[in-house]
Amino acid sequence: MALRQTLCVSMLVAASPAPAAEDFIDGVYLQSEELCAQAKKGKLQDVIEAGNIVLSAHGLQGVEYNCEFLQVTKATRSPSWAVTAICQEPGFVFPDVLSVTQMSPKQLDLVSVRPVDDESEQAGNSGSYFLCEGVTSP
């Protein structure tokens, strides 16, 4: 009987959507203030098509790359969140765990636990992102 109750509770928890973390990021972020200026003058889609990655509360988005944020947990002692994500690029899907830390009101730093395999690759999902005021998601 106890096993059946545990199983039912486990199934209920698994079926419930993950709660959103309080005070998670808002807006559109790019990897430099210059890219934000380009997106504000032109179209954000043009900046993405040039090979850049956009960060929002939903995840990371590029031309042939994206990471969907599945679960976000706010830290209690720092302006940070732990994020689990499923990322994909053509022919490859992988999980990632990231920390998102607010360095200033307009800058976030991401750190990924996923190692980068090749030195010629960029730092994977890690890096600094800057708030692009006046720019909306495509």
CSV table of N, CA and C in Angstrom, one decimal:
chain,number,residue,atom,x,y,z
A,1,MET,N,0.8,-1.2,0.0
A,1,MET,CA,0.0,0.0,0.0
A,1,MET,C,0.9,1.3,0.0
A,2,ALA,N,1.9,1.3,0.8
A,2,ALA,CA,2.8,2.5,0.9
A,2,ALA,C,3.5,2.7,-0.4
A,3,LEU,N,3.9,1.6,-1.1
A,3,LEU,CA,4.5,1.7,-2.4
A,3,LEU,C,3.6,2.4,-3.4
A,4,ARG,N,2.3,2.0,-3.4
A,4,ARG,CA,1.3,2.5,-4.4
A,4,ARG,C,1.1,4.0,-4.1
A,5,GLN,N,1.1,4.4,-2.8
A,5,GLN,CA,0.9,5.8,-2.5
A,5,GLN,C,2.1,6.6,-3.0
A,6,THR,N,3.3,6.1,-2.7
A,6,THR,CA,4.5,6.8,-3.1
A,6,THR,C,4.6,6.9,-4.7
A,7,LEU,N,4.2,5.9,-5.4
A,7,LEU,CA,4.1,5.9,-6.8
A,7,LEU,C,3.2,6.9,-7.3
A,8,CYS,N,2.0,7.0,-6.7
A,8,CYS,CA,1.0,8.0,-7.1
A,8,CYS,C,1.5,9.4,-6.9
A,9,VAL,N,2.1,9.6,-5.7
A,9,VAL,CA,2.6,11.0,-5.4
A,9,VAL,C,3.7,11.3,-6.4
A,10,SER,N,4.6,10.4,-6.7
A,10,SER,CA,5.7,10.6,-7.7
A,10,SER,C,5.2,11.0,-9.0
A,11,MET,N,4.1,10.3,-9.5
A,11,MET,CA,3.5,10.5,-10.8
A,11,MET,C,2.9,11.9,-10.8
A,12,LEU,N,2.2,12.3,-9.7
A,12,LEU,CA,1.6,13.6,-9.6
A,12,LEU,C,2.7,14.7,-9.7
A,13,VAL,N,3.8,14.6,-9.0
A,13,VAL,CA,4.8,15.6,-9.0
A,13,VAL,C,5.4,15.7,-10.4
A,14,ALA,N,5.7,14.5,-11.0
A,14,ALA,CA,6.3,14.5,-12.4
A,14,ALA,C,5.3,15.2,-13.4
A,15,ALA,N,4.0,15.1,-13.2
A,15,ALA,CA,3.0,15.6,-14.1
A,15,ALA,C,2.8,17.1,-13.9
A,16,SER,N,3.2,17.7,-12.8
A,16,SER,CA,3.1,19.1,-12.5
A,16,SER,C,4.1,19.9,-13.2
A,17,PRO,N,3.7,21.1,-13.8
A,17,PRO,CA,4.8,21.9,-14.5
A,17,PRO,C,5.7,22.5,-13.4
A,18,ALA,N,7.0,22.7,-13.8
A,18,ALA,CA,8.0,23.2,-12.9
A,18,ALA,C,7.6,24.7,-12.7
A,19,PRO,N,7.7,25.1,-11.4
A,19,PRO,CA,7.3,26.5,-11.0
A,19,PRO,C,8.5,27.4,-11.5
A,20,ALA,N,8.1,28.6,-12.0
A,20,ALA,CA,9.1,29.5,-12.4
A,20,ALA,C,9.7,30.2,-11.2
A,21,ALA,N,11.0,30.4,-11.3
A,21,ALA,CA,11.7,31.1,-10.2
A,21,ALA,C,11.2,32.5,-10.1
A,22,GLU,N,11.2,33.0,-8.9
A,22,GLU,CA,10.8,34.4,-8.7
A,22,GLU,C,12.0,35.3,-9.2
A,23,ASP,N,11.6,36.4,-9.7
A,23,ASP,CA,12.6,37.5,-10.1
A,23,ASP,C,13.6,37.0,-11.2
A,24,PHE,N,13.2,36.0,-12.0
A,24,PHE,CA,14.1,35.5,-13.0
A,24,PHE,C,14.2,36.6,-14.1
A,25,ILE,N,15.2,36.5,-14.9
A,25,ILE,CA,15.5,37.6,-15.9
A,25,ILE,C,14.3,38.0,-16.8
A,26,ASP,N,14.4,39.2,-17.2
A,26,ASP,CA,13.3,39.8,-18.0
A,26,ASP,C,14.0,40.5,-19.1
A,27,GLY,N,13.5,40.4,-20.3
A,27,GLY,CA,14.0,41.1,-21.5
A,27,GLY,C,14.9,40.2,-22.4
A,28,VAL,N,15.6,40.9,-23.3
A,28,VAL,CA,16.4,40.3,-24.3
A,28,VAL,C,17.9,40.7,-24.0
A,29,TYR,N,18.8,39.7,-24.0
A,29,TYR,CA,20.2,39.9,-23.8
A,29,TYR,C,21.0,39.4,-24.9
A,30,LEU,N,22.1,40.1,-25.3
A,30,LEU,CA,23.0,39.7,-26.3
A,30,LEU,C,24.4,39.8,-25.7
A,31,GLN,N,25.4,39.3,-26.4
A,31,GLN,CA,26.8,39.1,-25.9
A,31,GLN,C,27.6,40.3,-25.8
A,32,SER,N,27.1,41.5,-26.3
A,32,SER,CA,27.8,42.7,-26.1
A,32,SER,C,26.8,43.9,-26.3
A,33,GLU,N,27.2,45.0,-25.7
A,33,GLU,CA,26.4,46.2,-25.9
A,33,GLU,C,26.3,46.7,-27.3
A,34,GLU,N,27.4,46.4,-28.1
A,34,GLU,CA,27.4,46.8,-29.5
A,34,GLU,C,26.3,46.0,-30.3
A,35,LEU,N,26.2,44.7,-29.9
A,35,LEU,CA,25.1,43.9,-30.6
A,35,LEU,C,23.8,44.4,-30.2
A,36,CYS,N,23.6,44.8,-29.0
A,36,CYS,CA,22.3,45.4,-28.5
A,36,CYS,C,22.0,46.7,-29.4
A,37,ALA,N,23.0,47.5,-29.6
A,37,ALA,CA,22.8,48.7,-30.4
A,37,ALA,C,22.4,48.3,-31.9
A,38,GLN,N,23.0,47.3,-32.4
A,38,GLN,CA,22.7,46.8,-33.8
A,38,GLN,C,21.3,46.3,-33.8
A,39,ALA,N,20.9,45.5,-32.8
A,39,ALA,CA,19.5,45.0,-32.7
A,39,ALA,C,18.5,46.1,-32.6
A,40,LYS,N,18.8,47.1,-31.9
A,40,LYS,CA,17.9,48.2,-31.7
A,40,LYS,C,17.7,49.1,-32.9
A,41,LYS,N,18.8,49.2,-33.7
A,41,LYS,CA,18.8,50.0,-35.0
A,41,LYS,C,18.1,49.2,-36.1
A,42,GLY,N,18.4,47.9,-36.1
A,42,GLY,CA,17.8,47.1,-37.2
A,42,GLY,C,16.8,46.1,-36.6
A,43,LYS,N,17.0,44.9,-37.0
A,43,LYS,CA,16.1,43.8,-36.5
A,43,LYS,C,16.9,42.8,-35.6
A,44,LEU,N,16.4,42.3,-34.6
A,44,LEU,CA,17.0,41.3,-33.7
A,44,LEU,C,17.3,40.1,-34.6
A,45,GLN,N,16.4,39.7,-35.5
A,45,GLN,CA,16.6,38.6,-36.3
A,45,GLN,C,17.8,38.7,-37.2
A,46,ASP,N,18.2,39.9,-37.6
A,46,ASP,CA,19.4,40.1,-38.4
A,46,ASP,C,20.6,39.8,-37.6
A,47,VAL,N,20.6,40.2,-36.3
A,47,VAL,CA,21.7,39.9,-35.4
A,47,VAL,C,21.9,38.4,-35.1
A,48,ILE,N,20.7,37.7,-35.0
A,48,ILE,CA,20.7,36.3,-34.8
A,48,ILE,C,21.3,35.6,-36.0
A,49,GLU,N,20.8,36.0,-37.2
A,49,GLU,CA,21.3,35.4,-38.4
A,49,GLU,C,22.7,35.6,-38.7
A,50,ALA,N,23.3,36.6,-38.1
A,50,ALA,CA,24.8,36.8,-38.2
A,50,ALA,C,25.6,35.9,-37.3
A,51,GLY,N,24.9,35.0,-36.6
A,51,GLY,CA,25.6,33.9,-35.8
A,51,GLY,C,25.6,34.2,-34.3
A,52,ASN,N,24.9,35.2,-33.9
A,52,ASN,CA,24.8,35.5,-32.4
A,52,ASN,C,23.7,34.8,-31.7
A,53,ILE,N,23.9,34.7,-30.4
A,53,ILE,CA,23.0,34.0,-29.5
A,53,ILE,C,22.2,35.0,-28.7
A,54,VAL,N,20.9,34.8,-28.5
A,54,VAL,CA,20.1,35.7,-27.7
A,54,VAL,C,19.7,34.9,-26.5
A,55,LEU,N,19.7,35.6,-25.3
A,55,LEU,CA,19.3,35.0,-24.1
A,55,LEU,C,18.0,35.7,-23.6
A,56,SER,N,17.1,34.9,-23.2
A,56,SER,CA,15.8,35.4,-22.6
A,56,SER,C,15.4,34.5,-21.5
A,57,ALA,N,14.3,34.7,-20.8
A,57,ALA,CA,13.9,33.9,-19.7
A,57,ALA,C,13.5,32.5,-20.2
A,58,HIS,N,13.3,32.3,-21.5
A,58,HIS,CA,12.9,31.0,-22.1
A,58,HIS,C,14.2,30.2,-22.4
A,59,GLY,N,15.3,30.8,-22.6
A,59,GLY,CA,16.5,30.1,-23.0
A,59,GLY,C,17.4,30.8,-23.9
A,60,LEU,N,18.3,30.1,-24.6
A,60,LEU,CA,19.2,30.6,-25.6
A,60,LEU,C,18.8,30.3,-27.0
A,61,GLN,N,18.9,31.2,-27.9
A,61,GLN,CA,18.4,31.0,-29.3
A,61,GLN,C,19.4,31.5,-30.3
A,62,GLY,N,19.7,30.7,-31.2
A,62,GLY,CA,20.6,31.1,-32.4
A,62,GLY,C,20.0,30.6,-33.6
A,63,VAL,N,20.7,30.7,-34.7
A,63,VAL,CA,20.2,30.2,-36.0
A,63,VAL,C,19.9,28.7,-36.0
A,64,GLU,N,20.9,28.0,-35.8
A,64,GLU,CA,20.7,26.5,-35.7
A,64,GLU,C,21.1,25.9,-34.4
A,65,TYR,N,20.8,26.7,-33.3
A,65,TYR,CA,21.1,26.3,-32.0
A,65,TYR,C,20.1,26.9,-31.0
A,66,ASN,N,19.7,26.1,-30.0
A,66,ASN,CA,18.8,26.6,-29.0
A,66,ASN,C,19.0,25.8,-27.7
A,67,CYS,N,18.7,26.4,-26.6
A,67,CYS,CA,18.6,25.8,-25.3
A,67,CYS,C,17.3,26.2,-24.6
A,68,GLU,N,16.5,25.2,-24.4
A,68,GLU,CA,15.2,25.5,-23.7
A,68,GLU,C,15.4,25.4,-22.2
A,69,PHE,N,15.1,26.4,-21.4
A,69,PHE,CA,15.3,26.4,-20.0
A,69,PHE,C,14.1,25.6,-19.4
A,70,LEU,N,14.3,24.5,-18.8
A,70,LEU,CA,13.3,23.6,-18.2
A,70,LEU,C,12.9,23.9,-16.8
A,71,GLN,N,14.0,24.2,-16.0
A,71,GLN,CA,13.7,24.4,-14.6
A,71,GLN,C,14.7,25.5,-14.1
A,72,VAL,N,14.2,26.5,-13.4
A,72,VAL,CA,14.9,27.6,-12.9
A,72,VAL,C,14.7,27.7,-11.4
A,73,THR,N,15.9,27.7,-10.6
A,73,THR,CA,15.8,27.8,-9.1
A,73,THR,C,16.6,28.9,-8.7
A,74,LYS,N,16.0,29.8,-7.9
A,74,LYS,CA,16.7,31.0,-7.4
A,74,LYS,C,17.6,30.7,-6.2
A,75,ALA,N,18.8,31.2,-6.2
A,75,ALA,CA,19.7,31.0,-5.0
A,75,ALA,C,19.2,31.9,-3.9
A,76,THR,N,19.5,31.6,-2.7
A,76,THR,CA,19.1,32.4,-1.6
A,76,THR,C,20.1,33.4,-1.1
A,77,ARG,N,21.4,33.2,-1.4
A,77,ARG,CA,22.5,34.0,-0.9
A,77,ARG,C,23.2,34.9,-2.0
A,78,SER,N,22.8,34.7,-3.2
A,78,SER,CA,23.4,35.5,-4.3
A,78,SER,C,22.3,35.8,-5.3
A,79,PRO,N,22.6,36.8,-6.2
A,79,PRO,CA,21.7,37.2,-7.2
A,79,PRO,C,21.8,36.2,-8.4
A,80,SER,N,21.6,34.9,-8.2
A,80,SER,CA,21.9,33.9,-9.1
A,80,SER,C,20.7,32.9,-9.2
A,81,TRP,N,20.7,32.1,-10.3
A,81,TRP,CA,19.7,31.1,-10.5
A,81,TRP,C,20.5,29.9,-11.1
A,82,ALA,N,20.0,28.7,-10.7
A,82,ALA,CA,20.5,27.4,-11.3
A,82,ALA,C,19.4,27.0,-12.3
A,83,VAL,N,19.9,26.7,-13.5
A,83,VAL,CA,19.0,26.4,-14.7
A,83,VAL,C,19.3,25.1,-15.3
A,84,THR,N,18.3,24.2,-15.5
A,84,THR,CA,18.5,23.0,-16.3
A,84,THR,C,17.9,23.3,-17.6
A,85,ALA,N,18.6,22.8,-18.7
A,85,ALA,CA,18.2,23.1,-20.0
A,85,ALA,C,18.4,21.9,-20.9
A,86,ILE,N,17.6,21.8,-22.0
A,86,ILE,CA,17.9,20.9,-23.1
A,86,ILE,C,18.3,21.7,-24.3
A,87,CYS,N,19.4,21.4,-24.8
A,87,CYS,CA,20.0,22.2,-25.9
A,87,CYS,C,20.0,21.3,-27.2
A,88,GLN,N,19.9,22.0,-28.3
A,88,GLN,CA,20.0,21.2,-29.6
A,88,GLN,C,20.6,22.0,-30.7
A,89,GLU,N,21.3,21.3,-31.5
A,89,GLU,CA,21.9,21.8,-32.7
A,89,GLU,C,21.6,20.7,-33.8
A,90,PRO,N,21.8,21.0,-35.0
A,90,PRO,CA,21.5,20.0,-36.0
A,90,PRO,C,22.2,18.6,-35.7
A,91,GLY,N,21.3,17.6,-35.6
A,91,GLY,CA,21.8,16.3,-35.3
A,91,GLY,C,22.2,15.9,-33.9
A,92,PHE,N,22.1,16.8,-33.0
A,92,PHE,CA,22.6,16.6,-31.6
A,92,PHE,C,21.7,17.3,-30.6
A,93,VAL,N,21.3,16.5,-29.6
A,93,VAL,CA,20.6,17.1,-28.5
A,93,VAL,C,21.3,16.7,-27.2
A,94,PHE,N,21.4,17.7,-26.3
A,94,PHE,CA,22.2,17.4,-25.0
A,94,PHE,C,21.6,18.2,-23.9
A,95,PRO,N,21.8,17.7,-22.6
A,95,PRO,CA,21.3,18.5,-21.5
A,95,PRO,C,22.5,19.4,-21.0
A,96,ASP,N,22.1,20.5,-20.3
A,96,ASP,CA,23.1,21.4,-19.7
A,96,ASP,C,22.5,21.9,-18.4
A,97,VAL,N,23.4,22.2,-17.5
A,97,VAL,CA,23.1,22.9,-16.3
A,97,VAL,C,23.9,24.2,-16.2
A,98,LEU,N,23.3,25.3,-16.0
A,98,LEU,CA,24.0,26.6,-16.0
A,98,LEU,C,23.7,27.4,-14.7
A,99,SER,N,24.6,28.2,-14.4
A,99,SER,CA,24.3,29.3,-13.4
A,99,SER,C,24.1,30.6,-14.1
A,100,VAL,N,23.2,31.3,-13.7
A,100,VAL,CA,22.9,32.7,-14.3
A,100,VAL,C,23.1,33.6,-13.1
A,101,THR,N,24.0,34.5,-13.2
A,101,THR,CA,24.3,35.5,-12.1
A,101,THR,C,24.2,36.9,-12.6
A,102,GLN,N,23.4,37.7,-11.9
A,102,GLN,CA,23.3,39.1,-12.2
A,102,GLN,C,24.5,39.8,-11.7
A,103,MET,N,25.3,40.3,-12.6
A,103,MET,CA,26.6,41.0,-12.3
A,103,MET,C,26.3,42.5,-12.0
A,104,SER,N,25.3,43.0,-12.8
A,104,SER,CA,24.9,44.4,-12.6
A,104,SER,C,23.4,44.4,-13.1
A,105,PRO,N,22.7,45.6,-13.0
A,105,PRO,CA,21.4,45.6,-13.5
A,105,PRO,C,21.2,45.3,-15.0
A,106,LYS,N,22.3,45.5,-15.8
A,106,LYS,CA,22.3,45.2,-17.2
A,106,LYS,C,23.2,44.1,-17.7
A,107,GLN,N,23.9,43.4,-16.8
A,107,GLN,CA,24.8,42.3,-17.2
A,107,GLN,C,24.5,41.0,-16.4
A,108,LEU,N,24.4,39.9,-17.2
A,108,LEU,CA,24.3,38.6,-16.6
A,108,LEU,C,25.5,37.7,-17.1
A,109,ASP,N,26.0,36.9,-16.2
A,109,ASP,CA,27.0,36.0,-16.6
A,109,ASP,C,26.5,34.6,-16.5
A,110,LEU,N,26.7,33.8,-17.5
A,110,LEU,CA,26.3,32.4,-17.6
A,110,LEU,C,27.5,31.5,-17.5
A,111,VAL,N,27.4,30.5,-16.7
A,111,VAL,CA,28.5,29.5,-16.6
A,111,VAL,C,27.8,28.1,-16.7
A,112,SER,N,28.3,27.3,-17.7
A,112,SER,CA,27.8,26.0,-18.0
A,112,SER,C,28.7,24.9,-17.4
A,113,VAL,N,28.1,23.8,-16.9
A,113,VAL,CA,28.9,22.7,-16.5
A,113,VAL,C,29.4,21.8,-17.6
A,114,ARG,N,28.8,22.1,-18.8
A,114,ARG,CA,29.2,21.3,-20.0
A,114,ARG,C,30.6,21.6,-20.4
A,115,PRO,N,31.5,20.7,-20.5
A,115,PRO,CA,32.8,21.0,-21.0
A,115,PRO,C,32.8,21.3,-22.5
A,116,VAL,N,33.7,22.1,-22.9
A,116,VAL,CA,33.9,22.4,-24.3
A,116,VAL,C,35.0,21.4,-24.8
A,117,ASP,N,34.6,20.7,-25.9
A,117,ASP,CA,35.5,19.6,-26.4
A,117,ASP,C,36.7,20.1,-27.2
A,118,ASP,N,36.5,21.2,-27.9
A,118,ASP,CA,37.5,21.6,-28.8
A,118,ASP,C,37.9,23.0,-28.5
A,119,GLU,N,39.2,23.3,-28.4
A,119,GLU,CA,39.7,24.6,-28.1
A,119,GLU,C,39.2,25.7,-29.1
A,120,SER,N,39.0,25.3,-30.3
A,120,SER,CA,38.5,26.2,-31.3
A,120,SER,C,37.0,26.6,-31.1
A,121,GLU,N,36.3,25.8,-30.3
A,121,GLU,CA,34.9,26.1,-30.0
A,121,GLU,C,34.9,27.3,-29.1
A,122,GLN,N,33.8,28.1,-29.1
A,122,GLN,CA,33.6,29.1,-28.2
A,122,GLN,C,33.4,28.5,-26.8
A,123,ALA,N,33.1,29.2,-25.8
A,123,ALA,CA,33.0,28.7,-24.4
A,123,ALA,C,31.6,28.0,-24.2
A,124,GLY,N,31.0,27.5,-25.2
A,124,GLY,CA,29.8,26.8,-25.1
A,124,GLY,C,28.7,27.8,-24.7
A,125,ASN,N,27.9,27.4,-23.6
A,125,ASN,CA,26.9,28.3,-23.2
A,125,ASN,C,27.4,29.4,-22.1
A,126,SER,N,28.6,29.3,-21.8
A,126,SER,CA,29.1,30.3,-20.8
A,126,SER,C,29.4,31.6,-21.5
A,127,GLY,N,29.4,32.7,-20.7
A,127,GLY,CA,29.7,34.0,-21.2
A,127,GLY,C,28.9,35.1,-20.5
A,128,SER,N,29.2,36.3,-20.9
A,128,SER,CA,28.5,37.5,-20.4
A,128,SER,C,27.4,37.9,-21.4
A,129,TYR,N,26.3,38.4,-20.9
A,129,TYR,CA,25.2,38.8,-21.8
A,129,TYR,C,24.7,40.2,-21.2
A,130,PHE,N,24.3,41.1,-22.1
A,130,PHE,CA,23.9,42.4,-21.8
A,130,PHE,C,22.5,42.7,-22.1
A,131,LEU,N,21.8,43.4,-21.2
A,131,LEU,CA,20.4,43.7,-21.5
A,131,LEU,C,20.2,44.7,-22.6
A,132,CYS,N,19.4,44.3,-23.6
A,132,CYS,CA,19.1,45.2,-24.7
A,132,CYS,C,17.8,45.9,-24.5
A,133,GLU,N,17.8,47.1,-24.0
A,133,GLU,CA,16.6,47.8,-23.7
A,133,GLU,C,16.0,48.2,-25.0
A,134,GLY,N,14.7,48.1,-25.1
A,134,GLY,CA,13.9,48.5,-26.3
A,134,GLY,C,13.9,47.4,-27.4
A,135,VAL,N,14.5,46.2,-27.1
A,135,VAL,CA,14.5,45.2,-28.1
A,135,VAL,C,13.6,44.0,-27.6
A,136,THR,N,12.8,43.5,-28.5
A,136,THR,CA,11.9,42.4,-28.1
A,136,THR,C,12.2,41.2,-28.8
A,137,SER,N,11.8,40.0,-28.2
A,137,SER,CA,12.1,38.7,-28.8
A,137,SER,C,11.4,38.6,-30.1
A,138,PRO,N,12.0,37.9,-31.1
A,138,PRO,CA,11.4,37.7,-32.4
A,138,PRO,C,10.2,36.7,-32.3
